[in-house]
CSV table of C-alpha atoms in Angstrom, one decimal:
chain,number,residue,atom,x,y,z
N,1,MET,CA,79.9,91.3,127.2
N,2,LYS,CA,81.6,87.9,127.7
N,3,LYS,CA,78.5,86.2,126.9
N,4,TYR,CA,78.0,88.3,123.9
N,5,LEU,CA,81.5,87.5,122.6
N,6,ALA,CA,81.0,83.8,123.3
N,7,ALA,CA,77.8,83.9,121.3
N,8,LEU,CA,79.5,85.8,118.5
N,9,SER,CA,82.4,83.4,118.3
N,10,ALA,CA,80.1,80.4,118.3
N,11,LEU,CA,78.2,82.1,115.5
N,12,LEU,CA,81.4,82.7,113.6
N,13,MET,CA,82.5,79.1,114.1
N,14,ILE,CA,79.3,77.9,112.5
N,15,ALA,CA,79.3,80.6,109.9
N,16,THR,CA,82.8,80.3,108.7
N,17,PRO,CA,82.8,76.9,107.1
N,18,VAL,CA,79.6,77.6,105.3
N,19,VAL,CA,80.9,80.8,103.8
N,20,SER,CA,84.4,79.7,102.9
N,21,GLN,CA,83.7,76.1,101.8
N,22,ALA,CA,81.7,76.4,98.6
N,23,SER,CA,80.4,73.1,97.3
N,24,PRO,CA,82.2,71.6,94.3
N,25,GLU,CA,79.1,72.5,92.1
N,26,GLU,CA,79.3,76.2,93.2
N,27,ASP,CA,83.1,76.2,92.6
N,28,LEU,CA,82.6,74.8,89.1
N,29,LYS,CA,80.0,77.4,88.2
N,30,ALA,CA,82.2,80.3,89.4
N,31,PHE,CA,85.3,78.9,87.8
N,32,ARG,CA,83.5,78.4,84.5
N,33,SER,CA,81.9,81.9,84.4
N,34,TYR,CA,85.2,83.5,85.3
N,35,PHE,CA,86.7,82.2,82.1
N,36,THR,CA,83.7,82.8,79.9
N,37,ASP,CA,83.5,86.4,81.1
N,38,LYS,CA,87.3,86.9,80.6
N,39,PHE,CA,87.3,85.4,77.1
N,40,PRO,CA,83.8,86.1,75.8
N,41,GLU,CA,84.9,85.4,72.2
N,42,VAL,CA,86.1,81.8,73.0
N,43,PRO,CA,83.3,79.2,72.8
N,44,VAL,CA,83.4,77.1,76.0
N,45,ALA,CA,84.1,73.9,74.1
N,46,ASP,CA,87.3,75.4,72.7
N,47,PHE,CA,89.0,75.7,76.1
N,48,VAL,CA,90.2,72.1,75.6
N,49,ASN,CA,92.8,73.5,73.2
N,50,GLY,CA,94.9,75.1,76.0
N,51,VAL,CA,96.8,78.2,75.0
N,52,TYR,CA,95.6,77.9,71.4
N,53,SER,CA,92.1,78.7,72.5
N,54,VAL,CA,93.2,82.2,73.5
N,55,ASP,CA,96.1,82.9,71.2
N,56,GLU,CA,95.2,83.3,67.5
N,57,ALA,CA,98.8,83.8,66.4
N,58,SER,CA,100.1,80.4,67.6
N,59,ARG,CA,96.9,78.6,66.8
N,60,GLU,CA,97.4,78.6,63.0
N,61,GLN,CA,100.8,76.9,63.2
N,62,TRP,CA,99.4,74.4,65.7
N,63,GLU,CA,96.5,73.5,63.4
N,64,GLN,CA,99.0,72.8,60.7
N,65,PHE,CA,101.0,70.5,63.0
N,66,GLU,CA,97.7,68.7,64.0
N,67,GLU,CA,97.2,67.6,60.4
N,68,PHE,CA,100.1,65.1,60.7
N,69,PRO,CA,100.4,64.9,64.5
N,70,ALA,CA,103.6,63.8,66.1
N,71,TYR,CA,101.6,61.7,68.7
N,72,GLU,CA,100.1,59.4,66.0
N,73,ILE,CA,102.8,56.8,66.2
N,74,TYR,CA,102.4,56.7,70.0
N,75,ILE,CA,98.7,56.0,69.7
N,76,SER,CA,99.7,53.0,67.6
N,77,LYS,CA,102.3,51.9,70.0
N,78,GLY,CA,99.7,52.2,72.8
N,79,GLU,CA,97.2,50.2,70.7
N,80,THR,CA,99.8,47.4,70.3
N,81,LEU,CA,100.6,47.3,74.0
N,82,PHE,CA,97.0,47.5,74.9
N,83,HIS,CA,96.1,44.3,73.0
N,84,LYS,CA,99.3,42.4,73.7
N,85,LYS,CA,98.7,39.3,75.8
N,86,PHE,CA,100.3,39.2,79.2
N,87,ALA,CA,102.0,36.0,80.3
N,88,ASN,CA,98.7,34.8,81.9
N,89,GLY,CA,96.8,35.4,78.6
N,90,ASN,CA,94.9,38.5,79.7
N,91,SER,CA,95.6,42.0,78.3
N,92,PHE,CA,94.7,45.6,79.1
N,93,ALA,CA,91.5,44.9,77.2
N,94,THR,CA,90.5,42.5,80.0
N,95,CYS,CA,91.0,45.2,82.6
N,96,PHE,CA,89.2,47.9,80.6
N,97,PRO,CA,86.3,46.1,78.9
N,98,ASP,CA,84.6,49.4,78.0
N,99,TYR,CA,87.6,50.9,76.2
N,100,GLU,CA,85.8,51.0,72.8
N,101,LYS,CA,83.1,53.2,74.2
N,102,GLY,CA,85.7,55.3,75.9
N,103,ILE,CA,86.6,55.6,79.6
N,104,ARG,CA,89.0,58.5,79.9
N,105,GLN,CA,86.1,60.9,80.7
N,106,ASN,CA,85.5,59.2,84.1
N,107,TYR,CA,89.1,59.7,85.4
N,108,PRO,CA,90.0,60.5,88.0
N,109,HIS,CA,87.3,59.0,90.3
N,110,PHE,CA,86.8,58.4,94.0
N,111,ASP,CA,86.9,54.8,95.1
N,112,GLN,CA,84.5,54.2,97.9
N,113,ALA,CA,86.2,51.0,99.1
N,114,SER,CA,89.7,52.4,99.5
N,115,GLY,CA,88.7,56.0,100.1
N,116,LYS,CA,91.3,56.9,97.4
N,117,ILE,CA,91.4,58.8,94.1
N,118,ILE,CA,91.9,56.5,91.2
N,119,THR,CA,93.6,57.9,88.1
N,120,MET,CA,93.9,56.4,84.6
N,121,GLU,CA,97.6,55.9,85.1
N,122,GLY,CA,96.9,54.2,88.4
N,123,ASP,CA,94.5,51.8,86.7
N,124,ILE,CA,97.0,51.0,83.9
N,125,ASN,CA,99.7,50.0,86.4
N,126,LYS,CA,97.2,48.2,88.6
N,127,CYS,CA,96.2,46.1,85.6
N,128,LEU,CA,99.8,45.1,85.1
N,129,THR,CA,100.5,44.2,88.7
N,130,ASP,CA,97.1,42.4,89.1
N,131,ASN,CA,98.2,40.2,86.2
N,132,GLY,CA,101.6,39.5,87.5
N,133,GLU,CA,103.4,42.0,85.1
N,134,LYS,CA,105.9,44.7,85.9
N,135,LYS,CA,104.6,48.3,86.4
N,136,PHE,CA,105.4,51.0,83.9
N,137,LYS,CA,107.3,54.2,84.9
N,138,TRP,CA,104.8,56.9,85.8
N,139,LYS,CA,105.6,60.0,83.8
N,140,LYS,CA,106.5,59.0,80.2
N,141,GLY,CA,107.1,56.1,77.8
N,142,LYS,CA,104.7,53.2,77.8
N,143,ILE,CA,102.3,54.6,80.3
N,144,ALA,CA,101.8,57.6,78.1
N,145,TYR,CA,101.4,55.5,75.0
N,146,VAL,CA,98.7,53.3,76.6
N,147,GLY,CA,97.1,56.4,78.0
N,148,ALA,CA,97.2,58.1,74.6
N,149,TYR,CA,95.4,55.1,73.1
N,150,ILE,CA,92.7,55.0,75.8
N,151,ALA,CA,92.2,58.8,75.5
N,152,TYR,CA,92.0,58.5,71.7
N,153,MET,CA,89.3,55.9,72.0
N,154,SER,CA,87.5,58.2,74.3
N,155,ARG,CA,87.7,61.3,72.2
N,156,GLU,CA,84.6,63.5,72.1
N,157,ASN,CA,83.2,61.9,75.3
N,158,LEU,CA,82.5,64.6,77.9
N,159,ILE,CA,84.5,64.8,81.0
N,160,ASP,CA,82.4,63.5,83.9
N,161,VAL,CA,84.2,63.6,87.2
N,162,LYS,CA,82.0,63.0,90.2
N,163,VAL,CA,82.6,64.2,93.8
N,164,PRO,CA,80.2,62.2,95.9
N,165,ASN,CA,79.0,63.8,99.1
N,166,ASN,CA,81.4,61.8,101.2
N,167,ALA,CA,83.9,63.1,103.7
N,168,ALA,CA,87.0,61.4,102.1
N,169,ALA,CA,86.0,62.5,98.6
N,170,LEU,CA,85.4,66.1,99.7
N,171,ALA,CA,88.7,66.1,101.6
N,172,ALA,CA,90.6,65.0,98.4
N,173,TYR,CA,88.8,67.6,96.4
N,174,ASN,CA,89.6,70.3,98.9
N,175,ARG,CA,93.2,69.3,99.1
N,176,GLY,CA,93.5,69.6,95.3
N,177,LYS,CA,91.7,73.0,95.4
N,178,LYS,CA,94.1,74.2,98.1
N,179,HIS,CA,97.1,73.1,96.0
N,180,PHE,CA,95.7,75.0,93.0
N,181,TYR,CA,95.3,78.3,94.9
N,182,ALA,CA,98.2,78.1,97.3
N,183,LYS,CA,101.4,80.1,96.6
N,184,ARG,CA,104.5,77.9,96.7
N,185,GLY,CA,108.2,77.7,96.0
N,186,GLN,CA,110.9,80.3,96.4
N,187,LEU,CA,109.1,82.4,93.7
N,188,ASN,CA,105.8,82.2,95.7
N,189,MET,CA,103.3,81.6,92.9
N,190,SER,CA,100.2,79.5,92.7
N,191,CYS,CA,98.7,77.6,89.8
N,192,ALA,CA,95.9,80.1,89.9
N,193,ASP,CA,98.3,83.1,89.7
N,194,CYS,CA,99.4,81.9,86.2
N,195,HIS,CA,96.5,79.9,84.8
N,196,TYR,CA,93.5,81.8,86.4
N,197,SER,CA,94.3,85.4,87.2
N,198,ASN,CA,96.8,85.8,84.4
N,199,ALA,CA,95.5,83.4,81.8
N,200,GLY,CA,96.0,85.0,78.4
N,201,ASN,CA,98.8,87.2,79.6
N,202,LYS,CA,102.4,86.8,78.6
N,203,ILE,CA,105.1,85.6,81.0
N,204,ARG,CA,108.1,86.6,79.0
N,205,ALA,CA,107.3,85.3,75.5
N,206,ASP,CA,104.9,82.5,76.7
N,207,ILE,CA,101.1,83.1,76.8
N,208,LEU,CA,99.5,81.5,79.8
N,209,SER,CA,96.8,79.0,79.1
N,210,PRO,CA,93.5,79.0,81.0
N,211,ALA,CA,93.2,76.2,83.6
N,212,LEU,CA,89.7,75.5,82.2
N,213,GLY,CA,90.2,72.6,79.8
N,214,HIS,CA,93.7,71.8,81.0
N,215,PRO,CA,93.5,68.1,81.6
N,216,THR,CA,91.3,67.1,78.7
N,217,GLY,CA,94.2,66.7,76.2
N,218,PHE,CA,96.6,64.6,78.3
N,219,PRO,CA,98.7,62.7,77.7
N,220,VAL,CA,100.4,65.2,75.4
N,221,TYR,CA,103.2,65.3,72.9
N,222,ARG,CA,105.4,68.4,73.7
N,223,ASN,CA,108.2,69.6,71.5
N,224,LYS,CA,110.0,70.5,74.6
N,225,TRP,CA,109.9,66.9,75.8
N,226,ALA,CA,111.2,65.6,72.5
N,227,SER,CA,115.0,65.6,72.9
N,228,SER,CA,117.6,63.0,73.7
N,229,SER,CA,117.7,63.9,77.4
N,230,LYS,CA,114.0,64.5,77.9
N,231,GLY,CA,112.4,61.6,76.0
N,232,ASP,CA,110.3,61.2,72.9
N,233,GLY,CA,107.9,64.0,73.5
N,234,MET,CA,105.1,62.1,75.3
N,235,GLY,CA,104.2,62.8,78.9
N,236,THR,CA,101.5,62.6,81.5
N,237,LEU,CA,99.6,65.3,83.3
N,238,HIS,CA,101.6,64.6,86.5
N,239,ARG,CA,104.8,65.1,84.6
N,240,ARG,CA,103.5,68.6,83.6
N,241,TYR,CA,102.5,69.3,87.2
N,242,GLY,CA,106.1,68.6,88.3
N,243,GLY,CA,107.4,70.9,85.6
N,244,CYS,CA,105.1,73.8,86.7
N,245,ASN,CA,106.1,73.3,90.4
N,246,LYS,CA,109.7,73.4,89.4
N,247,GLN,CA,109.3,76.6,87.5
N,248,VAL,CA,108.5,78.4,90.7
N,249,ARG,CA,111.4,76.6,92.5
N,250,ALA,CA,109.1,74.5,94.5
N,251,LYS,CA,110.0,70.8,95.2
N,252,PRO,CA,107.8,68.8,92.9
N,253,PHE,CA,105.7,66.0,94.4
N,254,LYS,CA,106.0,62.5,93.0
N,255,ALA,CA,103.9,61.6,90.0
N,256,GLN,CA,100.8,59.7,91.3
N,257,SER,CA,101.4,61.0,94.9
N,258,ASP,CA,98.2,61.6,96.9
N,259,GLU,CA,98.9,65.4,96.5
N,260,TYR,CA,98.9,65.3,92.6
N,261,LYS,CA,96.0,62.9,92.5
N,262,ALA,CA,94.0,65.4,94.6
N,263,LEU,CA,95.1,68.2,92.3
N,264,GLU,CA,94.1,66.2,89.3
N,265,TYR,CA,90.7,65.5,90.9
N,266,PHE,CA,89.9,69.2,91.5
N,267,HIS,CA,91.5,70.3,88.2
N,268,THR,CA,89.6,67.8,86.1
N,269,TYR,CA,86.3,68.3,87.9
N,270,MET,CA,86.6,72.0,86.8
N,271,SER,CA,86.5,70.7,83.2
N,272,ASN,CA,83.4,68.7,83.5
N,273,GLY,CA,81.3,68.8,80.4
N,274,LEU,CA,84.2,69.5,78.1
N,275,GLU,CA,85.3,66.9,75.4
N,276,VAL,CA,88.2,64.5,75.9
N,277,ASN,CA,90.7,65.5,73.1
N,278,GLY,CA,93.8,63.6,74.2
N,279,PRO,CA,96.4,63.0,73.1
N,280,SER,CA,97.3,66.5,72.0
N,281,LEU,CA,100.2,68.6,70.7
N,282,ARG,CA,101.8,71.3,72.7
N,283,LYS,CA,104.9,73.5,72.3
M,1,MET,CA,130.5,141.8,75.9
M,2,GLN,CA,128.8,140.0,73.1
M,3,GLY,CA,131.0,137.0,73.7
M,4,PHE,CA,130.0,136.9,77.3
M,5,MET,CA,126.3,137.0,76.6
M,6,HIS,CA,126.6,134.3,74.1
M,7,LYS,CA,128.3,132.1,76.7
M,8,ILE,CA,125.5,132.7,79.3
M,9,SER,CA,122.8,131.8,76.9
M,10,THR,CA,124.5,128.6,75.9
M,11,THR,CA,124.9,127.6,79.6
M,12,VAL,CA,121.2,128.4,80.2
M,13,SER,CA,120.0,126.3,77.3
M,14,VAL,CA,122.2,123.4,78.2
M,15,ALA,CA,120.7,123.5,81.7
M,16,ALA,CA,117.2,123.7,80.3
M,17,LEU,CA,117.8,120.8,78.0
M,18,THR,CA,119.1,118.5,80.7
M,19,THR,CA,116.2,119.3,83.0
M,20,CYS,CA,113.9,118.6,80.1
M,21,LEU,CA,115.4,115.1,79.5
M,22,GLY,CA,115.0,114.3,83.2
M,23,LEU,CA,118.8,114.1,83.5
M,24,ALA,CA,118.8,116.5,86.4
M,25,THR,CA,122.3,115.8,87.7
M,26,PRO,CA,124.4,114.5,84.8
M,27,LEU,CA,127.5,116.2,86.0
M,28,THR,CA,127.4,114.6,89.5
M,29,VAL,CA,126.9,111.1,88.3
M,30,ASN,CA,130.2,109.5,88.8
M,31,ALA,CA,131.7,106.4,87.4
M,32,ALA,CA,130.8,104.3,90.5
M,33,GLU,CA,127.1,105.2,90.2
M,34,ASP,CA,127.2,104.3,86.5
M,35,ALA,CA,128.7,100.9,87.4
M,36,ASP,CA,126.0,100.3,90.0
M,37,ILE,CA,123.3,101.0,87.4
M,38,ALA,CA,124.9,98.7,84.9
M,39,LYS,CA,125.1,96.0,87.4
M,40,GLY,CA,121.5,96.5,88.5
M,41,LYS,CA,120.4,96.2,84.9
M,42,GLU,CA,122.3,93.0,84.5
M,43,LEU,CA,120.6,91.6,87.6
M,44,ALA,CA,117.2,92.8,86.5
M,45,PHE,CA,117.5,91.1,83.1
M,46,ASP,CA,119.2,87.9,84.3
M,47,ARG,CA,116.7,85.0,84.1
M,48,LYS,CA,118.2,83.4,87.2
M,49,LYS,CA,118.1,86.6,89.2
M,50,GLY,CA,115.4,89.4,88.9
M,51,ASN,CA,114.0,88.1,85.6
M,52,CYS,CA,111.8,91.2,85.7
M,53,LEU,CA,111.2,90.9,81.9
M,54,ALA,CA,109.1,87.9,82.6
M,55,CYS,CA,106.4,90.3,83.7
M,56,HIS,CA,107.4,93.9,82.9
M,57,ASP,CA,108.3,95.7,79.7
M,58,ILE,CA,111.6,97.5,80.4
M,59,ALA,CA,113.5,99.7,77.9
M,60,GLY,CA,116.5,97.8,76.6
M,61,GLY,CA,115.0,94.3,77.2
M,62,SER,CA,113.4,92.0,74.6
M,63,LEU,CA,110.3,89.7,74.6
M,64,PRO,CA,108.8,91.2,77.8
M,65,GLY,CA,105.8,89.7,79.5
M,66,ASN,CA,102.8,91.8,80.3
M,67,ILE,CA,101.7,90.5,83.7
M,68,GLY,CA,102.9,93.6,85.5
M,69,PRO,CA,102.8,97.3,84.2
M,70,PRO,CA,105.6,98.6,81.9
M,71,LEU,CA,108.3,100.1,84.1
M,72,VAL,CA,108.5,103.7,82.8
M,73,ALA,CA,108.6,107.2,84.3
M,74,MET,CA,109.9,105.6,87.5
M,75,LYS,CA,111.2,108.8,89.1
M,76,ALA,CA,107.8,110.4,88.6
M,77,ARG,CA,105.9,107.4,90.0
M,78,PHE,CA,108.4,106.8,92.8
M,79,PRO,CA,110.0,110.2,93.8
M,80,ASP,CA,111.2,108.4,97.0
M,81,PHE,CA,113.8,105.8,96.2
M,82,ASN,CA,113.1,103.8,99.3
M,83,ILE,CA,109.5,103.3,98.4
M,84,LEU,CA,110.6,101.9,95.1
M,85,ARG,CA,113.2,99.7,96.8
M,86,ASP,CA,110.5,98.4,99.2
M,87,GLN,CA,108.2,97.6,96.3
M,88,ILE,CA,110.9,95.5,94.6
M,89,SER,CA,111.9,93.8,97.8
M,90,ASP,CA,108.4,92.8,98.8
M,91,ALA,CA,105.5,93.8,96.6
M,92,ARG,CA,103.1,92.2,99.1
M,93,ILE,CA,103.3,95.5,101.1
M,94,ASN,CA,101.1,97.0,98.5
M,95,ASN,CA,99.2,94.0,97.3
M,96,PRO,CA,99.1,91.0,99.7
M,97,ASN,CA,98.1,88.7,96.9
M,98,THR,CA,100.5,89.9,94.2
M,99,ILE,CA,102.0,87.5,91.8
M,100,MET,CA,105.2,89.5,92.0
M,101,ILE,CA,108.0,87.6,93.7
M,102,PRO,CA,108.9,88.6,97.3
M,103,PHE,CA,112.5,89.0,96.2
M,104,GLY,CA,113.8,90.1,99.6
M,105,PRO,CA,112.0,87.9,102.1
M,106,HIS,CA,112.4,84.8,99.8
M,107,ALA,CA,116.1,85.6,99.3
M,108,VAL,CA,115.8,85.5,95.5
M,109,LEU,CA,117.9,88.7,95.6
M,110,SER,CA,120.2,89.9,98.4
M,111,ALA,CA,119.7,93.3,100.0
M,112,LYS,CA,122.7,94.6,98.0
M,113,GLU,CA,121.3,93.2,94.8
M,114,ILE,CA,117.9,94.8,95.5
M,115,ASP,CA,119.7,98.1,95.9
M,116,LEU,CA,121.4,97.8,92.6
M,117,VAL,CA,118.2,96.7,90.8
M,118,ALA,CA,116.3,99.6,92.4
M,119,LYS,CA,119.0,102.1,91.3
M,120,PHE,CA,118.7,100.9,87.7
M,121,ILE,CA,114.8,100.9,87.8
M,122,HIS,CA,114.9,104.4,89.2
M,123,THR,CA,116.6,105.6,86.0
M,124,LEU,CA,113.8,104.4,83.8
């Protein structure tokens, strides 16, 4: 009997990780078909439009606003900043030589040398410090303007995040996946509770957007972020993560913390193959 | 005699009517009970407290969400008040992965507040 149990537990130990740890490719397939089954009338490419992909009523108004989008002046501000020479004569264009072809689709990515996840915002600030300039603040303002310009130049390129078969890359991916599905905060809710299981449902008067396509439109201009106390409307993906953590009375992580970088890695990988459409407009 | 019969039939029909409306004990509901129910309603609708309207359609509330089922016919669904109270205190008893907030264990509402909310919900 003892022997039998030992054999059984050994078997379970081997079997468990194989069963519970799906590969990123398998996760992506399951994630994608969950949403296409749930919203059979929505073309996959349309999920980049957030809540407007599943809510006909608010979509019309949003399309009108998109004709003269409030983020346009921030793309221009970003363009000016992007080409402005640093004190040493370089500029962002020196750090991002491929910006005209578009680079947003490859963020975030895993860096072999450091074993870390690299985000677009991380590279924007690295460019500044590498050139002896002062970093931007992480969540809004100039970082979002430069990000908006980079995203704009990358529009229509397809998100292409890679998770190499490497222990550190997989660990980051799994950390982000765990964050997405774990309940947190005093209100005990996960990202998945709202943006997976209940996507399309109403929480009070707000319709919940599907997580598929979430990151493609960032940075965004949000009406809610356009007020004297909150800023000019522009914000990064990590700013949004913090807001959603706070809603469930969880302590938000810092923007560009390893935790949010891991979340962004998983979250954006799930949107592989969808078009970059940042910056975009949201309520 | 006629007057007496008339009185009886009125009494009977009032009783029938109250049962019909589900107001089984209107005469025993005292002012304290009414005050509890009103307080429970306030807590249920308060965004910083129960905020039940985020997920449930509840008579008397506006702009309800639809994540959870509409809260109607509660006495029929929950003849036992304590089972309703437990559901509100910790919905994980019935669905371990529920999105509904564990109001009791996470101290979003106190035990007293849960009682009041449950009293109100039981009238729906």
